[in-house]
C-alpha cells in the first residue's frame, strides 16, 4: 500500500513537471502579452523589435559597412529548410561570418516574419517586426549569428549580453520576382506543416541582402521570440529589398503552424511581435538620415514667425533717428534645440 502511494505520488509530480515543461516551451503570437509569465526576459527593458524614429537617431561616423564573409559562395552541402511552427527557417554553415564588429560572429540560421493580405499601405496587414517612423513593411528577414570569439555555440551565447548579432532586412513588394528569394520560396510546399524539413540546394546568400550594407540602424535589443534574451546587437538595414506580390502571397499562405497529424490546419500568418518601448536606448545610424536635417511643419511655422518679427523690427529700426540706431543692438539667443554629442551604443 505504501509503495503504491509512493508510486502514485511520484507519478503525480512527474506529470506536473511535464505539464510545466510543456507550458514553458509552448507559446503563440496570439498570447504575446503573456510571454513574460513563462519567459521573464520578455518583460525586460531592452526588448525588440522597436520603431526606428529617424528624427531621434544619432549619427555615428565610426560605424563601418557590414562585412559578410563566405555568404556569396554556395556551400558544399545543401541548406536545410524547416517549418518550426512559428516561422520558416534555413540553416547556415559555420563558414558564414560577420566582421567589422568587436568580435567575430558566426552565422547560424535565417528566418522570416510576415503578416497577411499585404496591400502595400504599410498598415497592420504588413508583417515586418521593425518599423521605421511607424511604418510597417511587408515582411522581414533575420540572419542570426553568435559570438564565436567568446562562446562555443549559439546555445551558450544566446543568453549572454554580448552573445548574438542579427541582421534585419525589411522587405517590400513589387511587380518582379526576386530570384534570390525564390531559392527559398519555391520549396515552401515541402514544409507545409510544423516539424517538416527539406534539403534545398545552396545558393549565394549575399543576394538576399540589400546592395548597400553601409547604411543601417544599430541598437542593443533582444530576441523577438521567447525566451526573448536581451543579447542581440541589432543591425537593421536602411535599404529594403523587394519581392513580387506573388512571392509574398506564397509566403503568407503556404505554411501551417500545426503538424500534419492535427485534424484542423492553422495558417502560419502574422508571426511578428509588436514594437517594444525604447526605454532610453540610443539608436545609432551609420549615415545621416534625411529627417535629421529636415524641418518639421511646427519648426517651419516658428521660423516663418521669427522672420516676420525680424522684418517688423528692421522696419521699426529704420524709422528711428541715427542716434537711436547707434544705441540699438540686436541680440539672438542660442539655438535651444542644438543637439548634444551622441552617446555610444554598448557593443
mmCIF file of C-alpha atoms in Angstrom:
data_model
loop_
_atom_site.group_PDB
_atom_site.id
_atom_site.type_symbol
_atom_site.label_atom_id
_atom_site.label_comp_id
_atom_site.label_asym_id
_atom_site.label_seq_id
_atom_site.Cartn_x
_atom_site.Cartn_y
_atom_site.Cartn_z
ATOM 1 C CA UNK A 1 0.000 0.000 0.000
ATOM 2 C CA UNK A 2 2.792 2.345 0.967
ATOM 3 C CA UNK A 3 4.713 1.609 -2.193
ATOM 4 C CA UNK A 4 1.533 2.174 -4.209
ATOM 5 C CA UNK A 5 1.024 5.584 -2.596
ATOM 6 C CA UNK A 6 4.671 6.463 -3.159
ATOM 7 C CA UNK A 7 4.425 5.474 -6.805
ATOM 8 C CA UNK A 8 1.244 7.473 -7.231
ATOM 9 C CA UNK A 9 2.875 10.489 -5.633
ATOM 10 C CA UNK A 10 5.945 10.239 -7.861
ATOM 11 C CA UNK A 11 3.724 9.878 -10.926
ATOM 12 C CA UNK A 12 1.780 12.987 -9.879
ATOM 13 C CA UNK A 13 4.944 15.076 -9.541
ATOM 14 C CA UNK A 14 6.298 13.724 -12.833
ATOM 15 C CA UNK A 15 3.130 14.640 -14.704
ATOM 16 C CA UNK A 16 3.022 18.029 -13.004
ATOM 17 C CA UNK A 17 6.650 18.634 -14.040
ATOM 18 C CA UNK A 18 5.856 17.600 -17.597
ATOM 19 C CA UNK A 19 2.897 19.976 -17.698
ATOM 20 C CA UNK A 20 5.123 22.819 -16.515
ATOM 21 C CA UNK A 21 7.750 21.968 -19.091
ATOM 22 C CA UNK A 22 5.192 21.952 -21.899
ATOM 23 C CA UNK A 23 3.747 25.258 -20.731
ATOM 24 C CA UNK A 24 7.169 26.865 -20.710
ATOM 25 C CA UNK A 25 8.062 25.555 -24.152
ATOM 26 C CA UNK A 26 4.769 26.392 -25.855
ATOM 27 C CA UNK A 27 3.893 29.895 -26.981
ATOM 28 C CA UNK A 28 1.972 31.601 -29.776
ATOM 29 C CA UNK A 29 1.793 35.063 -31.268
ATOM 30 C CA UNK A 30 -1.773 35.388 -30.007
ATOM 31 C CA UNK A 31 -0.607 35.348 -26.390
ATOM 32 C CA UNK A 32 2.264 37.847 -26.655
ATOM 33 C CA UNK A 33 1.001 39.715 -23.601
ATOM 34 C CA UNK A 34 1.510 36.535 -21.567
ATOM 35 C CA UNK A 35 5.030 35.685 -22.738
ATOM 36 C CA UNK A 36 6.734 37.228 -19.737
ATOM 37 C CA UNK A 37 4.879 34.892 -17.353
ATOM 38 C CA UNK A 38 6.727 31.875 -18.715
ATOM 39 C CA UNK A 39 9.749 33.732 -20.118
ATOM 40 C CA UNK A 40 10.763 36.543 -17.723
ATOM 41 C CA UNK A 41 13.164 38.188 -20.169
ATOM 42 C CA UNK A 42 10.213 39.021 -22.430
ATOM 43 C CA UNK A 43 9.292 41.653 -19.843
ATOM 44 C CA UNK A 44 12.735 43.249 -19.892
ATOM 45 C CA UNK A 45 13.539 46.867 -20.714
ATOM 46 C CA UNK A 46 15.743 46.212 -23.777
ATOM 47 C CA UNK A 47 13.273 44.290 -25.901
ATOM 48 C CA UNK A 48 12.942 44.045 -29.687
ATOM 49 C CA UNK A 49 11.661 44.934 -32.195
ATOM 50 C CA UNK A 50 11.443 48.724 -31.992
ATOM 51 C CA UNK A 51 10.141 51.590 -34.072
ATOM 52 C CA UNK A 52 13.129 53.378 -35.610
ATOM 53 C CA UNK A 53 12.286 57.058 -35.260
ATOM 54 C CA UNK A 54 14.631 58.685 -37.760
ATOM 55 C CA UNK A 55 14.348 62.164 -36.246
ATOM 56 C CA UNK A 56 15.794 60.826 -32.972
ATOM 57 C CA UNK A 57 18.718 58.872 -34.434
ATOM 58 C CA UNK A 58 22.316 59.644 -33.533
ATOM 59 C CA UNK A 59 24.745 59.555 -36.431
ATOM 60 C CA UNK A 60 27.912 57.653 -35.566
ATOM 61 C CA UNK A 61 30.560 58.181 -38.293
ATOM 62 C CA UNK A 62 32.687 55.391 -36.793
ATOM 63 C CA UNK A 63 30.188 52.736 -37.925
ATOM 64 C CA UNK A 64 31.689 50.971 -40.914
ATOM 65 C CA UNK A 65 29.846 48.976 -43.624
ATOM 66 C CA UNK A 66 28.834 45.476 -42.559
ATOM 67 C CA UNK A 67 31.244 42.830 -43.824
ATOM 68 C CA UNK A 68 29.839 39.392 -44.586
ATOM 69 C CA UNK A 69 32.319 36.577 -45.147
ATOM 70 C CA UNK A 70 31.518 33.458 -47.192
ATOM 71 C CA UNK A 71 27.945 34.491 -47.984
ATOM 72 C CA UNK A 72 28.495 34.733 -51.707
ATOM 73 C CA UNK A 73 29.918 31.224 -52.035
ATOM 74 C CA UNK A 74 27.429 28.358 -52.307
ATOM 75 C CA UNK A 75 28.084 25.806 -49.568
ATOM 76 C CA UNK A 76 29.309 22.285 -50.296
ATOM 77 C CA UNK A 77 26.257 20.797 -48.598
ATOM 78 C CA UNK A 78 22.571 21.618 -49.124
ATOM 79 C CA UNK A 79 20.855 24.017 -46.762
ATOM 80 C CA UNK A 80 18.081 22.668 -44.553
ATOM 81 C CA UNK A 81 14.747 24.471 -44.794
ATOM 82 C CA UNK A 82 12.285 23.818 -41.969
ATOM 83 C CA UNK A 83 8.934 24.855 -40.525
ATOM 84 C CA UNK A 84 9.118 25.066 -36.735
ATOM 85 C CA UNK A 85 5.503 26.162 -36.295
ATOM 86 C CA UNK A 86 6.492 29.794 -35.805
ATOM 87 C CA UNK A 87 8.443 30.593 -38.966
ATOM 88 C CA UNK A 88 10.319 29.168 -41.935
ATOM 89 C CA UNK A 89 13.968 28.733 -41.044
ATOM 90 C CA UNK A 90 17.043 27.954 -43.127
ATOM 91 C CA UNK A 91 20.277 26.636 -41.629
ATOM 92 C CA UNK A 92 23.551 28.376 -42.472
ATOM 93 C CA UNK A 93 27.062 26.866 -42.460
ATOM 94 C CA UNK A 94 29.699 27.925 -39.927
ATOM 95 C CA UNK A 95 31.874 29.363 -42.694
ATOM 96 C CA UNK A 96 29.421 32.296 -42.981
ATOM 97 C CA UNK A 97 30.611 35.056 -40.687
ATOM 98 C CA UNK A 98 30.280 38.740 -39.814
ATOM 99 C CA UNK A 99 33.264 41.036 -39.429
ATOM 100 C CA UNK A 100 33.623 44.684 -38.510
ATOM 101 C CA UNK A 101 32.104 44.167 -35.043
ATOM 102 C CA UNK A 102 34.039 43.960 -31.744
ATOM 103 C CA UNK A 103 34.089 40.169 -32.068
ATOM 104 C CA UNK A 104 33.801 37.560 -34.770
ATOM 105 C CA UNK A 105 30.228 36.351 -35.246
ATOM 106 C CA UNK A 106 29.369 33.051 -36.922
ATOM 107 C CA UNK A 107 26.102 32.509 -38.805
ATOM 108 C CA UNK A 108 23.547 30.023 -37.507
ATOM 109 C CA UNK A 109 20.290 30.443 -39.417
ATOM 110 C CA UNK A 110 17.960 32.856 -41.143
ATOM 111 C CA UNK A 111 14.187 33.130 -40.863
ATOM 112 C CA UNK A 112 11.250 35.333 -41.851
ATOM 113 C CA UNK A 113 8.408 37.303 -40.296
ATOM 114 C CA UNK A 114 5.293 38.214 -42.265
ATOM 115 C CA UNK A 115 1.631 39.194 -41.951
ATOM 116 C CA UNK A 116 -1.328 38.501 -44.192
ATOM 117 C CA UNK A 117 -3.097 40.061 -47.180
ATOM 118 C CA UNK A 118 -0.454 42.736 -47.676
ATOM 119 C CA UNK A 119 -1.787 45.647 -49.745
ATOM 120 C CA UNK A 120 1.279 47.869 -49.697
ATOM 121 C CA UNK A 121 -0.250 50.543 -47.491
ATOM 122 C CA UNK A 122 2.093 49.887 -44.578
ATOM 123 C CA UNK A 123 -0.784 49.077 -42.233
ATOM 124 C CA UNK A 124 -1.347 46.215 -39.841
ATOM 125 C CA UNK A 125 -1.525 43.704 -42.679
ATOM 126 C CA UNK A 126 2.237 44.062 -43.021
ATOM 127 C CA UNK A 127 4.452 41.616 -41.219
ATOM 128 C CA UNK A 128 7.800 43.266 -40.568
ATOM 129 C CA UNK A 129 8.844 43.404 -36.934
ATOM 130 C CA UNK A 130 10.840 46.616 -37.020
ATOM 131 C CA UNK A 131 9.059 49.720 -38.222
ATOM 132 C CA UNK A 132 10.552 52.994 -39.463
ATOM 133 C CA UNK A 133 8.755 56.147 -38.364
ATOM 134 C CA UNK A 134 5.752 53.988 -37.531
ATOM 135 C CA UNK A 135 5.522 52.365 -40.958
ATOM 136 C CA UNK A 136 5.488 48.579 -41.188
ATOM 137 C CA UNK A 137 6.982 46.804 -44.210
ATOM 138 C CA UNK A 138 5.528 43.723 -45.906
ATOM 139 C CA UNK A 139 7.907 41.244 -44.243
ATOM 140 C CA UNK A 140 11.305 40.972 -42.604
ATOM 141 C CA UNK A 141 14.314 38.688 -42.881
ATOM 142 C CA UNK A 142 16.564 37.989 -39.878
ATOM 143 C CA UNK A 143 20.038 36.470 -40.184
ATOM 144 C CA UNK A 144 21.232 35.202 -36.792
ATOM 145 C CA UNK A 145 24.894 34.971 -35.709
ATOM 146 C CA UNK A 146 26.553 34.096 -32.408
ATOM 147 C CA UNK A 147 29.742 35.448 -30.837
ATOM 148 C CA UNK A 148 32.183 32.672 -31.716
ATOM 149 C CA UNK A 149 35.150 34.511 -30.191
ATOM 150 C CA UNK A 150 33.729 34.159 -26.687
ATOM 151 C CA UNK A 151 31.279 31.239 -26.780
ATOM 152 C CA UNK A 152 31.402 27.666 -28.139
ATOM 153 C CA UNK A 153 27.929 27.628 -29.719
ATOM 154 C CA UNK A 154 24.696 29.556 -30.086
ATOM 155 C CA UNK A 155 23.018 27.680 -27.236
ATOM 156 C CA UNK A 156 25.534 29.111 -24.786
ATOM 157 C CA UNK A 157 25.814 32.518 -26.473
ATOM 158 C CA UNK A 158 22.121 33.328 -26.786
ATOM 159 C CA UNK A 159 21.648 34.141 -23.105
ATOM 160 C CA UNK A 160 24.834 36.230 -22.800
ATOM 161 C CA UNK A 161 24.729 40.009 -23.026
ATOM 162 C CA UNK A 162 27.233 40.069 -25.930
ATOM 163 C CA UNK A 163 26.187 36.745 -27.419
ATOM 164 C CA UNK A 164 24.309 37.459 -30.642
ATOM 165 C CA UNK A 165 24.322 39.722 -33.678
ATOM 166 C CA UNK A 166 21.316 39.771 -36.013
ATOM 167 C CA UNK A 167 20.940 41.404 -39.415
ATOM 168 C CA UNK A 168 17.446 42.716 -40.144
ATOM 169 C CA UNK A 169 16.267 43.186 -43.734
ATOM 170 C CA UNK A 170 12.953 44.920 -44.422
ATOM 171 C CA UNK A 171 11.034 43.506 -47.382
ATOM 172 C CA UNK A 172 8.637 45.353 -49.691
ATOM 173 C CA UNK A 173 6.652 44.168 -52.723
ATOM 174 C CA UNK A 174 6.778 44.987 -56.422
ATOM 175 C CA UNK A 175 5.956 43.517 -59.808
ATOM 176 C CA UNK A 176 9.048 41.424 -60.446
ATOM 177 C CA UNK A 177 10.064 38.146 -58.857
ATOM 178 C CA UNK A 178 13.196 38.236 -56.729
ATOM 179 C CA UNK A 179 15.309 35.337 -57.971
ATOM 180 C CA UNK A 180 17.390 35.183 -54.785
ATOM 181 C CA UNK A 181 14.344 34.787 -52.544
ATOM 182 C CA UNK A 182 12.817 32.307 -54.965
ATOM 183 C CA UNK A 183 15.673 29.963 -53.992
ATOM 184 C CA UNK A 184 13.754 29.601 -50.719
ATOM 185 C CA UNK A 185 10.124 30.317 -51.558
ATOM 186 C CA UNK A 186 9.827 27.661 -54.265
ATOM 187 C CA UNK A 187 10.431 24.941 -51.648
ATOM 188 C CA UNK A 188 7.796 26.063 -49.132
ATOM 189 C CA UNK A 189 5.362 23.428 -50.392
ATOM 190 C CA UNK A 190 7.650 20.737 -48.949
ATOM 191 C CA UNK A 191 7.466 22.129 -45.402
ATOM 192 C CA UNK A 192 3.795 22.994 -45.136
ATOM 193 C CA UNK A 193 3.394 21.684 -41.602
ATOM 194 C CA UNK A 194 5.239 22.246 -38.332
ATOM 195 C CA UNK A 195 8.087 19.805 -37.842
ATOM 196 C CA UNK A 196 8.718 19.250 -41.547
ATOM 197 C CA UNK A 197 12.046 19.991 -43.186
ATOM 198 C CA UNK A 198 13.669 19.539 -46.569
ATOM 199 C CA UNK A 199 17.157 19.946 -48.059
ATOM 200 C CA UNK A 200 17.466 22.687 -50.670
ATOM 201 C CA UNK A 201 20.380 23.500 -52.998
ATOM 202 C CA UNK A 202 22.816 26.034 -51.576
ATOM 203 C CA UNK A 203 22.975 29.435 -53.249
ATOM 204 C CA UNK A 204 24.501 32.902 -52.938
ATOM 205 C CA UNK A 205 23.056 34.084 -49.606
ATOM 206 C CA UNK A 206 24.629 37.531 -50.079
ATOM 207 C CA UNK A 207 21.998 38.114 -52.773
ATOM 208 C CA UNK A 208 19.281 38.088 -50.080
ATOM 209 C CA UNK A 209 20.761 41.219 -48.503
ATOM 210 C CA UNK A 210 20.464 44.820 -49.705
ATOM 211 C CA UNK A 211 23.058 46.090 -52.154
ATOM 212 C CA UNK A 212 24.214 48.785 -49.733
ATOM 213 C CA UNK A 213 25.498 47.287 -46.467
ATOM 214 C CA UNK A 214 26.878 50.616 -45.305
ATOM 215 C CA UNK A 215 23.584 52.292 -44.389
ATOM 216 C CA UNK A 216 21.958 50.829 -41.308
ATOM 217 C CA UNK A 217 20.485 51.432 -37.862
ATOM 218 C CA UNK A 218 22.100 49.808 -34.825
ATOM 219 C CA UNK A 219 20.916 49.281 -31.281
ATOM 220 C CA UNK A 220 21.043 46.823 -28.382
ATOM 221 C CA UNK A 221 17.989 44.610 -28.070
ATOM 222 C CA UNK A 222 16.648 41.109 -27.734
ATOM 223 C CA UNK A 223 15.384 38.046 -29.494
ATOM 224 C CA UNK A 224 11.901 38.847 -30.788
ATOM 225 C CA UNK A 225 10.524 35.454 -29.753
ATOM 226 C CA UNK A 226 10.637 33.609 -26.412
ATOM 227 C CA UNK A 227 12.820 33.348 -24.443
ATOM 228 C CA UNK A 228 13.450 36.996 -25.531
ATOM 229 C CA UNK A 229 17.043 37.035 -24.231
ATOM 230 C CA UNK A 230 18.424 40.591 -24.255
ATOM 231 C CA UNK A 231 21.588 39.525 -26.004
ATOM 232 C CA UNK A 232 21.310 40.923 -29.545
ATOM 233 C CA UNK A 233 23.327 43.619 -31.266
ATOM 234 C CA UNK A 234 20.854 44.604 -33.987
ATOM 235 C CA UNK A 235 21.760 45.886 -37.442
ATOM 236 C CA UNK A 236 18.675 46.889 -39.442
ATOM 237 C CA UNK A 237 19.490 47.958 -42.983
ATOM 238 C CA UNK A 238 18.044 51.212 -44.286
ATOM 239 C CA UNK A 239 17.812 49.888 -47.855
ATOM 240 C CA UNK A 240 14.921 47.496 -48.354
ATOM 241 C CA UNK A 241 14.706 44.525 -50.693
ATOM 242 C CA UNK A 242 11.752 43.820 -52.970
ATOM 243 C CA UNK A 243 9.937 40.598 -53.774
ATOM 244 C CA UNK A 244 6.936 40.230 -56.054
ATOM 245 C CA UNK A 245 3.412 40.342 -54.681
ATOM 246 C CA UNK A 246 3.019 36.747 -55.873
ATOM 247 C CA UNK A 247 6.065 35.659 -53.881
ATOM 248 C CA UNK A 248 4.827 37.344 -50.733
ATOM 249 C CA UNK A 249 1.396 35.796 -51.173
ATOM 250 C CA UNK A 250 3.040 32.394 -51.358
ATOM 251 C CA UNK A 251 4.891 33.067 -48.092
ATOM 252 C CA UNK A 252 1.682 34.256 -46.431
ATOM 253 C CA UNK A 253 -0.423 31.258 -47.458
ATOM 254 C CA UNK A 254 1.826 28.222 -47.988
ATOM 255 C CA UNK A 255 2.511 27.224 -44.387
ATOM 256 C CA UNK A 256 0.630 25.992 -41.327
ATOM 257 C CA UNK A 257 1.580 26.286 -37.657
ATOM 258 C CA UNK A 258 0.219 22.840 -36.764
ATOM 259 C CA UNK A 259 1.597 19.396 -37.507
ATOM 260 C CA UNK A 260 0.304 17.334 -40.388
ATOM 261 C CA UNK A 261 -1.430 14.957 -37.958
ATOM 262 C CA UNK A 262 -3.621 17.664 -36.442
ATOM 263 C CA UNK A 263 -7.204 17.492 -37.737
ATOM 264 C CA UNK A 264 -7.516 21.275 -38.021
ATOM 265 C CA UNK A 265 -4.984 23.323 -40.012
ATOM 266 C CA UNK A 266 -3.983 26.739 -38.682
ATOM 267 C CA UNK A 267 -2.357 29.093 -41.241
ATOM 268 C CA UNK A 268 1.073 30.349 -40.239
ATOM 269 C CA UNK A 269 0.488 34.103 -40.524
ATOM 270 C CA UNK A 270 1.071 37.298 -38.534
ATOM 271 C CA UNK A 271 4.215 35.859 -36.975
ATOM 272 C CA UNK A 272 5.611 39.217 -35.911
ATOM 273 C CA UNK A 273 5.973 40.799 -32.489
ATOM 274 C CA UNK A 274 4.664 44.311 -31.912
ATOM 275 C CA UNK A 275 7.249 47.049 -31.373
ATOM 276 C CA UNK A 276 8.569 47.462 -27.852
ATOM 277 C CA UNK A 277 9.370 50.609 -25.822
ATOM 278 C CA UNK A 278 12.816 52.067 -26.463
ATOM 279 C CA UNK A 279 13.337 52.838 -22.747
ATOM 280 C CA UNK A 280 16.101 55.431 -23.168
ATOM 281 C CA UNK A 281 18.149 53.268 -25.507
ATOM 282 C CA UNK A 282 20.191 55.057 -28.145
ATOM 283 C CA UNK A 283 19.680 54.063 -31.778
ATOM 284 C CA UNK A 284 22.674 54.830 -33.944
ATOM 285 C CA UNK A 285 22.764 55.418 -37.686
ATOM 286 C CA UNK A 286 25.808 54.771 -39.857
ATOM 287 C CA UNK A 287 24.695 57.643 -42.106
ATOM 288 C CA UNK A 288 22.914 60.976 -41.777
ATOM 289 C CA UNK A 289 19.198 60.297 -42.334
ATOM 290 C CA UNK A 290 17.264 62.945 -44.243
ATOM 291 C CA UNK A 291 14.920 63.503 -41.326
ATOM 292 C CA UNK A 292 17.749 64.670 -39.090
ATOM 293 C CA UNK A 293 18.138 67.779 -41.236
ATOM 294 C CA UNK A 294 14.502 68.030 -42.270
ATOM 295 C CA UNK A 295 12.397 70.677 -40.544
ATOM 296 C CA UNK A 296 9.016 69.744 -39.184
ATOM 297 C CA UNK A 297 5.945 71.821 -40.003
ATOM 298 C CA UNK A 298 5.992 73.299 -36.500
ATOM 299 C CA UNK A 299 9.591 74.391 -36.846
ATOM 300 C CA UNK A 300 8.904 75.906 -40.250
ATOM 301 C CA UNK A 301 5.996 77.903 -38.841
ATOM 302 C CA UNK A 302 8.144 79.082 -35.940
ATOM 303 C CA UNK A 303 10.909 80.103 -38.337
ATOM 304 C CA UNK A 304 8.427 81.976 -40.529
ATOM 305 C CA UNK A 305 7.066 83.820 -37.496
ATOM 306 C CA UNK A 306 10.583 84.778 -36.487
ATOM 307 C CA UNK A 307 11.265 86.133 -39.954
ATOM 308 C CA UNK A 308 8.111 88.271 -39.791
ATOM 309 C CA UNK A 309 9.118 89.595 -36.374
ATOM 310 C CA UNK A 310 12.583 90.443 -37.655
ATOM 311 C CA UNK A 311 11.166 92.249 -40.680
ATOM 312 C CA UNK A 312 8.963 94.369 -38.423
ATOM 313 C CA UNK A 313 11.879 95.055 -36.115
ATOM 314 C CA UNK A 314 14.061 96.125 -39.030
ATOM 315 C CA UNK A 315 11.322 98.424 -40.312
ATOM 316 C CA UNK A 316 10.941 99.995 -36.874
ATOM 317 C CA UNK A 317 14.658 100.258 -36.556
ATOM 318 C CA UNK A 318 14.950 102.213 -39.780
ATOM 319 C CA UNK A 319 12.346 104.686 -38.541
ATOM 320 C CA UNK A 320 14.457 105.729 -35.557
ATOM 321 C CA UNK A 321 16.964 108.537 -35.807
ATOM 322 C CA UNK A 322 20.628 107.808 -36.270
ATOM 323 C CA UNK A 323 21.454 108.343 -32.576
ATOM 324 C CA UNK A 324 18.874 105.781 -31.561
ATOM 325 C CA UNK A 325 20.146 103.436 -34.239
ATOM 326 C CA UNK A 326 23.659 103.625 -32.801
ATOM 327 C CA UNK A 327 22.340 102.740 -29.337
ATOM 328 C CA UNK A 328 20.323 99.800 -30.598
ATOM 329 C CA UNK A 329 21.774 96.287 -30.853
ATOM 330 C CA UNK A 330 20.088 93.086 -31.929
ATOM 331 C CA UNK A 331 20.663 90.057 -29.736
ATOM 332 C CA UNK A 332 19.887 86.486 -30.757
ATOM 333 C CA UNK A 333 19.513 83.614 -28.363
ATOM 334 C CA UNK A 334 21.490 80.400 -28.972
ATOM 335 C CA UNK A 335 19.572 77.617 -30.697
ATOM 336 C CA UNK A 336 17.770 75.787 -27.850
ATOM 337 C CA UNK A 337 17.487 72.635 -29.972
ATOM 338 C CA UNK A 338 21.191 72.227 -30.576
ATOM 339 C CA UNK A 339 21.976 68.515 -30.418
ATOM 340 C CA UNK A 340 24.248 67.217 -27.729
ATOM 341 C CA UNK A 341 27.097 64.880 -28.518
ATOM 342 C CA UNK A 342 25.543 61.461 -29.191
ATOM 343 C CA UNK A 343 26.206 58.752 -26.625
ATOM 344 C CA UNK A 344 27.697 55.500 -27.820
ATOM 345 C CA UNK A 345 25.896 52.175 -28.030
ATOM 346 C CA UNK A 346 27.483 49.487 -25.953
ATOM 347 C CA UNK A 347 28.627 46.657 -28.212
#
